[in-house]
Coordinates of C-alpha atoms and ligand atoms in Angstrom, one line a residue:
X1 CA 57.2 93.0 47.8
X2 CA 55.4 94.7 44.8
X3 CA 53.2 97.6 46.2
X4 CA 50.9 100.2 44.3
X5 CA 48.7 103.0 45.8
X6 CA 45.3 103.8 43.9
X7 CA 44.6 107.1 44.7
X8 CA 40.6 108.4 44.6
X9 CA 37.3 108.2 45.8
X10 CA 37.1 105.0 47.4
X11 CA 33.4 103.0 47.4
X12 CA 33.4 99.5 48.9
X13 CA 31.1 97.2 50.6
X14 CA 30.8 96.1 54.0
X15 CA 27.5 94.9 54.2
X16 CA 24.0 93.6 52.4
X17 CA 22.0 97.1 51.5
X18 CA 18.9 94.7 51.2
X19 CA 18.9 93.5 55.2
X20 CA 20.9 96.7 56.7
X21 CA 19.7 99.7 54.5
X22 CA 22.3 101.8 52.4
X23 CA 23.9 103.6 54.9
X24 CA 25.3 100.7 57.2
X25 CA 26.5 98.8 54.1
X26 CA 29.1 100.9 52.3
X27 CA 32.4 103.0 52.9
X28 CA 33.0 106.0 51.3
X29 CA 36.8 107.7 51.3
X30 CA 35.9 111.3 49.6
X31 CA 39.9 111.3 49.9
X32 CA 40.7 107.3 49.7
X33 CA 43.7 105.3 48.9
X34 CA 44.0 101.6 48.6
X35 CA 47.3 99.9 49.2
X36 CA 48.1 97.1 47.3
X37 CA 50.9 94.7 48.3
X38 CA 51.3 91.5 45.6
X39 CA 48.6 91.9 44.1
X40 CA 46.3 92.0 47.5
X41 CA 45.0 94.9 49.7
X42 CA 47.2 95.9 52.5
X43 CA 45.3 98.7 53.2
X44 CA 41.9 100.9 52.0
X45 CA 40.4 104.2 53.9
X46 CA 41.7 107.2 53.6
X47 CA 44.8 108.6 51.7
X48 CA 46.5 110.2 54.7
X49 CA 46.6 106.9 56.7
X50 CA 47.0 104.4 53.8
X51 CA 50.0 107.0 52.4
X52 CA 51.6 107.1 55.7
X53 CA 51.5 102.9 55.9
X54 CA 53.1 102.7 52.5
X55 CA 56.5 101.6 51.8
X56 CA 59.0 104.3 50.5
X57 CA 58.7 105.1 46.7
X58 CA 55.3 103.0 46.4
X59 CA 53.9 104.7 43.3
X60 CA 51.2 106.1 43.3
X61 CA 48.1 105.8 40.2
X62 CA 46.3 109.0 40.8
X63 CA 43.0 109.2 40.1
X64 CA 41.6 111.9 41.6
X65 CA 38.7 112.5 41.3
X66 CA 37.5 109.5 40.1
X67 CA 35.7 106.5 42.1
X68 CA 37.5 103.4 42.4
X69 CA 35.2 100.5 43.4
X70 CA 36.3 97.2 44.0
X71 CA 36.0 95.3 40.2
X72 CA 32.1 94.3 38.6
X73 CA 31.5 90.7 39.1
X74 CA 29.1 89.0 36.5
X75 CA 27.7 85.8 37.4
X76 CA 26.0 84.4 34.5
X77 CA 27.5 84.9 30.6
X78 CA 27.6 83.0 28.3
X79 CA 31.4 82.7 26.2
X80 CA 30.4 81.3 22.8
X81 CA 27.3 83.9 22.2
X82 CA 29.6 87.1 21.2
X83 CA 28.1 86.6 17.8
X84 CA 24.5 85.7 19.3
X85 CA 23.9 89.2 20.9
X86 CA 21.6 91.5 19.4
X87 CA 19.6 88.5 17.5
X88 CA 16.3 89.3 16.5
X89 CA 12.8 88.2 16.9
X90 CA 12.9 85.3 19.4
X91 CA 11.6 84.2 22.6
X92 CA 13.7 81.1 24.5
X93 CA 13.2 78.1 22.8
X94 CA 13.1 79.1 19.3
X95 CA 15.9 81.8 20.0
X96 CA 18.4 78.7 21.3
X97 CA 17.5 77.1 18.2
X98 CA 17.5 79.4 15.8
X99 CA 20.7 81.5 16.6
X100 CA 22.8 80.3 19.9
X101 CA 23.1 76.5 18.8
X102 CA 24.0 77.3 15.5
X103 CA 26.8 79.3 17.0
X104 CA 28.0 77.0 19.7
X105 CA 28.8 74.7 17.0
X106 CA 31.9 76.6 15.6
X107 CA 33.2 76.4 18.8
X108 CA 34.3 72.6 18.3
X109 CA 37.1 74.6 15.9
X110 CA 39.2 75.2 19.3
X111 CA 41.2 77.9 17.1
X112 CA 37.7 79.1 16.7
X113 CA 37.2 79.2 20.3
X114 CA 41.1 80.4 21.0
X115 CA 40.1 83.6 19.1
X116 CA 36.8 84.7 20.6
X117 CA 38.6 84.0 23.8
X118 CA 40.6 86.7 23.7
X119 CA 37.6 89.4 22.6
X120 CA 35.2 87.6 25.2
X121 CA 38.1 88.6 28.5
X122 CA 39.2 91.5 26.7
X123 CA 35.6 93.1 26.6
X124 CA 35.3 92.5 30.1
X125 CA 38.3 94.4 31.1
X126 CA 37.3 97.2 28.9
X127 CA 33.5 97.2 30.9
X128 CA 35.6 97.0 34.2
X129 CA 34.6 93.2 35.1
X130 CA 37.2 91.4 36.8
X131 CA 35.5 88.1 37.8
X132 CA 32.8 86.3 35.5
X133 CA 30.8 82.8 36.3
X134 CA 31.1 81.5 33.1
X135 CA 28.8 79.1 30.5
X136 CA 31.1 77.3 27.8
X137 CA 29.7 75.5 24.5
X138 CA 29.8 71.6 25.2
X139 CA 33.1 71.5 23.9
X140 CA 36.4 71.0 26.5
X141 CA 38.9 72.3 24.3
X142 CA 36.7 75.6 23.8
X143 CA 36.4 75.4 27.6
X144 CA 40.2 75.4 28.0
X145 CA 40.7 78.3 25.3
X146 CA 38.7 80.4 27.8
X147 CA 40.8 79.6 30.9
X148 CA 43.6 79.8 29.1
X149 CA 42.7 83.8 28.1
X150 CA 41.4 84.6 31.0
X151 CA 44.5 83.2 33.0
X152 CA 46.7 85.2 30.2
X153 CA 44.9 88.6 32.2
X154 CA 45.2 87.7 35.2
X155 CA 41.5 87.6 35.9
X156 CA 39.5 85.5 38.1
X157 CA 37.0 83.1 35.4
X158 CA 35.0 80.9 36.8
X159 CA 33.7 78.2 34.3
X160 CA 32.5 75.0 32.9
X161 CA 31.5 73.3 29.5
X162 CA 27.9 72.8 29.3
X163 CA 26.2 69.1 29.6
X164 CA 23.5 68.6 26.9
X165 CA 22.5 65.0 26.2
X166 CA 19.0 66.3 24.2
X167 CA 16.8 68.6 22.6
X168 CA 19.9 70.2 20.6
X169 CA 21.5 69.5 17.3
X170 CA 23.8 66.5 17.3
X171 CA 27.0 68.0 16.7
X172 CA 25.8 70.0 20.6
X173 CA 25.4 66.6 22.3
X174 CA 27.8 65.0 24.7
X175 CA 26.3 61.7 27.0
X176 CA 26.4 61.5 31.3
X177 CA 29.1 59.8 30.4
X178 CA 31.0 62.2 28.5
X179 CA 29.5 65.1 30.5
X180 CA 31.0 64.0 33.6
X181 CA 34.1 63.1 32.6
X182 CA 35.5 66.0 30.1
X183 CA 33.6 68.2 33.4
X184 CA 35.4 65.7 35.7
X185 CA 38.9 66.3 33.5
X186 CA 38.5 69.8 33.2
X187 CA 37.8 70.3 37.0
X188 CA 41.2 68.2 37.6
X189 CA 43.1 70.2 34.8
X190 CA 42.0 73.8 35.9
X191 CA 40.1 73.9 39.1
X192 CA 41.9 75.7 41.3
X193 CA 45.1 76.6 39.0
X194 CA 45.8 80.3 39.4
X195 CA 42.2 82.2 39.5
X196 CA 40.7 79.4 37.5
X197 CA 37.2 77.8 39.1
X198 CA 35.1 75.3 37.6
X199 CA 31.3 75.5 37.4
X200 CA 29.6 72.2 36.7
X201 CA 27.2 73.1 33.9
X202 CA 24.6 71.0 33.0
X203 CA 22.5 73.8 30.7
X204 CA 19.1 73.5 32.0
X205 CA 16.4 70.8 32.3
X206 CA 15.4 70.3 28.7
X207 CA 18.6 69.4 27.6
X208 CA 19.9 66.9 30.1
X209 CA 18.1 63.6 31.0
X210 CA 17.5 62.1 34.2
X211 CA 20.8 60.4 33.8
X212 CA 22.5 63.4 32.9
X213 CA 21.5 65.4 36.1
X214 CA 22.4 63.0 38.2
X215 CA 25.9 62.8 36.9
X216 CA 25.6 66.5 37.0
X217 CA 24.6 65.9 40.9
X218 CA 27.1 63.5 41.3
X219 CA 30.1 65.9 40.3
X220 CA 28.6 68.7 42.6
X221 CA 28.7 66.2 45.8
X222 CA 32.4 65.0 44.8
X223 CA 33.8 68.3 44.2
X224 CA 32.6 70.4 47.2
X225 CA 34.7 73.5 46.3
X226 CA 32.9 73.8 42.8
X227 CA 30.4 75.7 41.8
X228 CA 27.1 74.5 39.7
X229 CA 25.1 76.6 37.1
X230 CA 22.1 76.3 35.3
X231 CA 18.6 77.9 34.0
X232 CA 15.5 77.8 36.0
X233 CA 11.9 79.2 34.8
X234 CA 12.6 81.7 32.7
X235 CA 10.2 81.6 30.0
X236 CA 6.7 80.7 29.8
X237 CA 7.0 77.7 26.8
X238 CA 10.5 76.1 28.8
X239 CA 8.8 75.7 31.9
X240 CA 6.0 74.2 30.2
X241 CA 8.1 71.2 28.2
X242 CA 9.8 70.7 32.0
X243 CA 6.1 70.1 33.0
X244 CA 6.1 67.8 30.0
X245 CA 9.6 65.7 30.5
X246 CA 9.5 65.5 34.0
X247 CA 5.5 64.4 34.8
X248 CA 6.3 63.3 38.2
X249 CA 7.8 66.3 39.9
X250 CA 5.9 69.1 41.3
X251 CA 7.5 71.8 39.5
X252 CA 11.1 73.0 38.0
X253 CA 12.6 73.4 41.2
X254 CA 11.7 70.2 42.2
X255 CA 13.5 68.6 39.3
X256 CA 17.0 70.2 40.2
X257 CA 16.4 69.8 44.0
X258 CA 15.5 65.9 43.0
X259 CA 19.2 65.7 41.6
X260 CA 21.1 67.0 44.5
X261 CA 21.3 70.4 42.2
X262 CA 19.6 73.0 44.4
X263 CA 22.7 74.3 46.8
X264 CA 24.2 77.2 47.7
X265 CA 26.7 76.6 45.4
X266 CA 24.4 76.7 43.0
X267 CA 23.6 79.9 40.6
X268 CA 20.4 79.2 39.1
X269 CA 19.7 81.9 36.0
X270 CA 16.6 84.0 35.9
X271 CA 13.9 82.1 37.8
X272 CA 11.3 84.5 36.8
X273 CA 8.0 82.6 37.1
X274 CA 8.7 81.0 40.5
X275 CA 5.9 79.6 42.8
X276 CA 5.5 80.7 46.5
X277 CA 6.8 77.7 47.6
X278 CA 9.3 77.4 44.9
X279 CA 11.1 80.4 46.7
X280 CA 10.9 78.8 49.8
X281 CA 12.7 76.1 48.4
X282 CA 15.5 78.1 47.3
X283 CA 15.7 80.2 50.6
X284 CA 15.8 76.5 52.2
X285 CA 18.7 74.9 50.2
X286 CA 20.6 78.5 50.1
X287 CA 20.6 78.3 46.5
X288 CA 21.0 81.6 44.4
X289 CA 18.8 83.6 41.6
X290 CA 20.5 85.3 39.2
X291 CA 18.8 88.2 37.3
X292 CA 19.3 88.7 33.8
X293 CA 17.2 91.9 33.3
X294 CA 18.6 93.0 29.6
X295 CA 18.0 89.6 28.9
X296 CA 14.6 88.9 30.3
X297 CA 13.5 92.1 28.7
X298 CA 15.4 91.2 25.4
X299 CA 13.8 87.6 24.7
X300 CA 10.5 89.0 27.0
X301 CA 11.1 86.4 29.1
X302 CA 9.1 88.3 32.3
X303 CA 10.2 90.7 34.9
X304 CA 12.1 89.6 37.7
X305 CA 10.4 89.7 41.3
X306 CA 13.0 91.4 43.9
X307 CA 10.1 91.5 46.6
X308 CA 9.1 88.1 46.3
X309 CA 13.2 86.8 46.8
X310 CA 14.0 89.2 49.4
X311 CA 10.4 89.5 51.5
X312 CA 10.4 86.3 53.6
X313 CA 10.6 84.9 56.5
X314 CA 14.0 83.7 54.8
X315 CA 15.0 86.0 52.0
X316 CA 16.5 84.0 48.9
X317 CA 20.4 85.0 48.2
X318 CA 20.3 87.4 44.7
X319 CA 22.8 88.1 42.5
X320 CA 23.2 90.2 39.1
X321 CA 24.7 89.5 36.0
X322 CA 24.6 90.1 31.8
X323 CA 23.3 86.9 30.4
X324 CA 25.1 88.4 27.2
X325 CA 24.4 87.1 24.6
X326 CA 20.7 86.8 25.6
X327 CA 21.6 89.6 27.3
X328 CA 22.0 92.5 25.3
X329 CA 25.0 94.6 27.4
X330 CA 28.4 93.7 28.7
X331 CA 28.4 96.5 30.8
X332 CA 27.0 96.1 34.7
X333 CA 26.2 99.5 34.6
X334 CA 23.8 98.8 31.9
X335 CA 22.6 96.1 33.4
X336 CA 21.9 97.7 36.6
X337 CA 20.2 100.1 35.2
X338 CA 17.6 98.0 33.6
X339 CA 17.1 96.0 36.5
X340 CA 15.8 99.5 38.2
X341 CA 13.3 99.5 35.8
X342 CA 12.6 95.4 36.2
X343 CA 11.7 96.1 39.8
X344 CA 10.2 99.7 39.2
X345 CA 7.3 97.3 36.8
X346 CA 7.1 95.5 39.7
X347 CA 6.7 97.5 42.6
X348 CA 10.1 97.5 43.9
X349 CA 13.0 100.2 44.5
X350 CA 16.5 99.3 44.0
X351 CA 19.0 101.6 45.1
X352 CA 22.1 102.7 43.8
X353 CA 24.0 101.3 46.7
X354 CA 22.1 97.7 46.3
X355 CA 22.6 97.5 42.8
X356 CA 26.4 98.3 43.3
X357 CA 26.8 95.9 46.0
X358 CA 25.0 93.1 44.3
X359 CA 27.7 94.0 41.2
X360 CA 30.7 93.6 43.7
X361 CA 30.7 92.2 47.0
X362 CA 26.5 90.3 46.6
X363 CA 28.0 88.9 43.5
X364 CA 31.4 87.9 45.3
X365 CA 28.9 86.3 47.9
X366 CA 27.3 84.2 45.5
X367 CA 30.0 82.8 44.2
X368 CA 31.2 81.9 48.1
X369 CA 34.0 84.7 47.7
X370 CA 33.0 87.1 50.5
X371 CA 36.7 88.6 51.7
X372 CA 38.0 87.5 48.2
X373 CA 36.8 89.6 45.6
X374 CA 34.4 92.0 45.4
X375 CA 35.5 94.3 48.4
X376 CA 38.3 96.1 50.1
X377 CA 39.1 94.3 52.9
X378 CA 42.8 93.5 53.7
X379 CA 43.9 90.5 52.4
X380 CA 41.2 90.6 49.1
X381 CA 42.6 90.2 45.9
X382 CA 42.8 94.1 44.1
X383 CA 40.4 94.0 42.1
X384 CA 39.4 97.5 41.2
X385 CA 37.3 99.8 38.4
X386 CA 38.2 103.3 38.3
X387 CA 34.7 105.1 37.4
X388 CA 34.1 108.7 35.9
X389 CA 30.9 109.8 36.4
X390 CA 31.6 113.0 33.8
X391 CA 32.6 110.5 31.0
X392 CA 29.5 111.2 29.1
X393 CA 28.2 114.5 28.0
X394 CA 24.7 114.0 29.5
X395 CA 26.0 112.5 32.2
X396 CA 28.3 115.8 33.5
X397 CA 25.4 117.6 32.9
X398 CA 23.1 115.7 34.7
X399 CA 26.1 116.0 37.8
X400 CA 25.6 119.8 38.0
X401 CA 22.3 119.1 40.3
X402 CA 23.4 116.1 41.7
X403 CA 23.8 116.7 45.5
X404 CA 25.1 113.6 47.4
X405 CA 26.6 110.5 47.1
X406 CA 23.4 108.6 46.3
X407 CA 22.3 110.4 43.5
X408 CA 25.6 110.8 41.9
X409 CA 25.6 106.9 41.8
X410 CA 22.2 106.5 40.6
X411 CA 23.1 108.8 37.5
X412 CA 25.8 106.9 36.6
X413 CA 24.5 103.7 36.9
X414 CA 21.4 105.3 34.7
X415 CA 23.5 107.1 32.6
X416 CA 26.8 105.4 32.3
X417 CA 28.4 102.3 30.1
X418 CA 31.7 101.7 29.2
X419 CA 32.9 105.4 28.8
X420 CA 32.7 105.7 32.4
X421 CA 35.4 103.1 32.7
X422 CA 38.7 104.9 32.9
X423 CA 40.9 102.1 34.4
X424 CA 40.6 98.2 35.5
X425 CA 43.2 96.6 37.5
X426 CA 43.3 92.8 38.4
X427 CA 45.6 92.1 41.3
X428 CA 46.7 95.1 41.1
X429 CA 47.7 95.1 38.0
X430 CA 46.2 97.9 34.9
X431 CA 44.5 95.5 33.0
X432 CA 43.0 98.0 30.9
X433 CA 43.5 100.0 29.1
X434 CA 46.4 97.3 28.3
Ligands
GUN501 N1 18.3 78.6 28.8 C1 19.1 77.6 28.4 N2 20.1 78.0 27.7 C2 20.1 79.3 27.7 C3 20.9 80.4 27.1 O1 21.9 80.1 26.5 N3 20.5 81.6 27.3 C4 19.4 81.9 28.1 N4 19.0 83.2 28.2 N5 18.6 81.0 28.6 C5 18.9 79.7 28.4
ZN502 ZN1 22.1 82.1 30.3

């Protein structure tokens, strides 16, 4: 048996900060230690008891006095937009058309694809993101290149080639037939193999037909261990020509839910300009928003509504993630600090402890991995980031008034990026720095 101690101060997850407040939620070990045993936790709490369980001669990492958190999950990025971030001047539509599917195209060149790859996994690492839900380009081979990275690192990707069938340039269009059967061939190739997970994909409503979404719909029913992804109401203009291509349903929600496509496997990006009743819909099927902030603010798409997810009768399940390269930051540190100041516009505080547990354990919940990823529980896979919250200049400065665990947190998630990431390990294993 391989084992490793991690030695620091432990933060993990136990519960949702939104329905128990902060203080039920997390555990802290001011003196932790996790114990991991081929590549899973054996053991997390503190360093006395987890020393005294290890084997002889287990080495330790020592990072005192660092955090160690269990690794950031990111639920909705985008693979073939490395070169689209930081694009100027667009909102949605024109955006898509003007930079991100003139882009996607070069990523039929699977060498193409085989090279971004390795930047897109290797960035994560480096921003201390271990798991990502994933959007490909159309393409399957470019699809493969990614799972064949990612499985190269050890690290847990889950994702899918997108289905277009319209309202993108030719050389971005596959049919429902195609869609479903390079998804179909993919699942059977990679779902499953290693950390690999497939994510049916069908992009959003303008750019698959009727026919299209029900192949997408089709897949989800046969493959009931896969997840689905797609974009709901983000923008203004989109949810308009949804109006206009589907006439008959009520509303966007209406449209996926019509193809079987609202479930809770389903992560649905940004729904920003949802109706009353739209919630409702999604609390109903057990579906899942995902918010984008640096994106939505980036493409001023609209700011995301926590209060109108989470305060209902039945509160709608959230999650976090980059949207890169709409989104304009790798890091989940970044982007939980702009989704502070989403909800601050809107009324809304998020806390330090229910931004960091959307980022591990919320995040691992929306992907169905609760007790997988995302936490220290025995028997997880050991995922970890080790954090320090002195990395930056203005950030140890800010620490010398900083008087609990709280606001040490919030600083760094308002302060902090990449610099704060000293190590990442997948399954126990330092993944970076390599
Ligand atoms: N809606 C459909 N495709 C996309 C995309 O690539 N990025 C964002 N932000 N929204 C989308
Ligand atoms: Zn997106």
């Amino acid at each position: 048996m391989r084992t490793r101690i991690l030695r620091g101060r432990l933060l993990w997850f136990v519960d949702d900060p939104f329905t128990m407040g902060d203080a039920p939620s997390h555990r802290y070990a001011p003196d932790g230690a996790l114990l991991v045993a081929d590549g899973r936790i054996a053991a997390a709490g503190e360093a006395q008891d987890v020393l005294a369980q290890a084997p002889a001669g287990t080495h330790v990492d020592d990072h005192r006095p660092h955090l160690i958190l269990p690794g950031f999950i990111d639920t909705h990025i985008h693979f073939p937009q490395t070169h689209v971030i930081a694009s100027y001047g667009e909102q949605l539509l024109d955006w898509l058309n003007r930079y991100t599917f003139v882009e996607e195209q070069k990523y039929a060149d699977p060498a193409h694809a085989a090279r971004q790859a390795q930047f897109f996994c290797d960035e994560l690492l480096r921003q201390g993101t271990t798991t990502a839900v994933v959007y490909s380009s159309v393409h399957a081979a470019a699809t493969e290149a990614l799972f064949v990275a990612a499985a190269g690192r050890g690290m847990r990707i889950a994702a899918g080639k997108v289905m277009m069938d319209r309202n993108a340039p030719e050389a971005l269009r596959d049919t429902p037939e195609e869609g479903y059967r390079e998804s179909k061939a993919l699942i059977a190739r990679w779902h499953g193999r290693g950390r690999a997970q497939y994510v049916i994909s069908p992009r959003f409503a303008i750019t698959s037909t009727e026919a299209q979404l029900e192949a997408a719909g089709t897949l989800l029913r046969e493959h009931p261990d896969c997840l689905a992804q797609t974009h709901m109401s983000e923008n203004l203009g989109e949810i308009a020509a949804v109006r206009s291509l589907f006439p008959g349903m009520a509303d966007y929600s209406s449209v996926y839910e019509r193809f079987g496509l609202l479930s809770p496997r389903t992560l649905l990006g940004h729904c920003i300009h949802l109706a009353p009743e739209e919630w409702d819909r999604l609390a109903a099927q057990g579906a899942v928003a995902v918010h984008c902030p640096t994106s939505n603010l980036f493409i001023g798409s609209g700011l995301f509504d926590f209060a109108a997810a989470l305060d209902r009768a039945r509160p709608v399940r959230l999650s976090l993630a980059t949207d890169v390269g709409g989104g304009t930051s790798y890091s989940m540190l970044r982007t939980a600090a702009e989704a502070y100041k989403v909800a601050q516009l809107r009324g809304f505080n998020l806390s330090p402890f229910a931004a960091l547990h959307l980022m591990t354990r919320g995040n691992a919940l929306a992907m169905g991995l609760d007790g997988v990823i995302g936490s220290f529980a025995p028997g997880a896979e050991a995922d970890a980031v080790v954090l320090d919250s002195h990395a930056i200049p203005a950030l140890a400065h800010r620490m010398e008034t900083v008087r609990d665990l709280a606001e040490e947190l919030f600083a760094l998630i308002t302060l902090g990026d990449e610099r704060c990431v000293r190590a990442t390990y997948v399954m126990g294993e330092l993944a970076n720095p390599p």
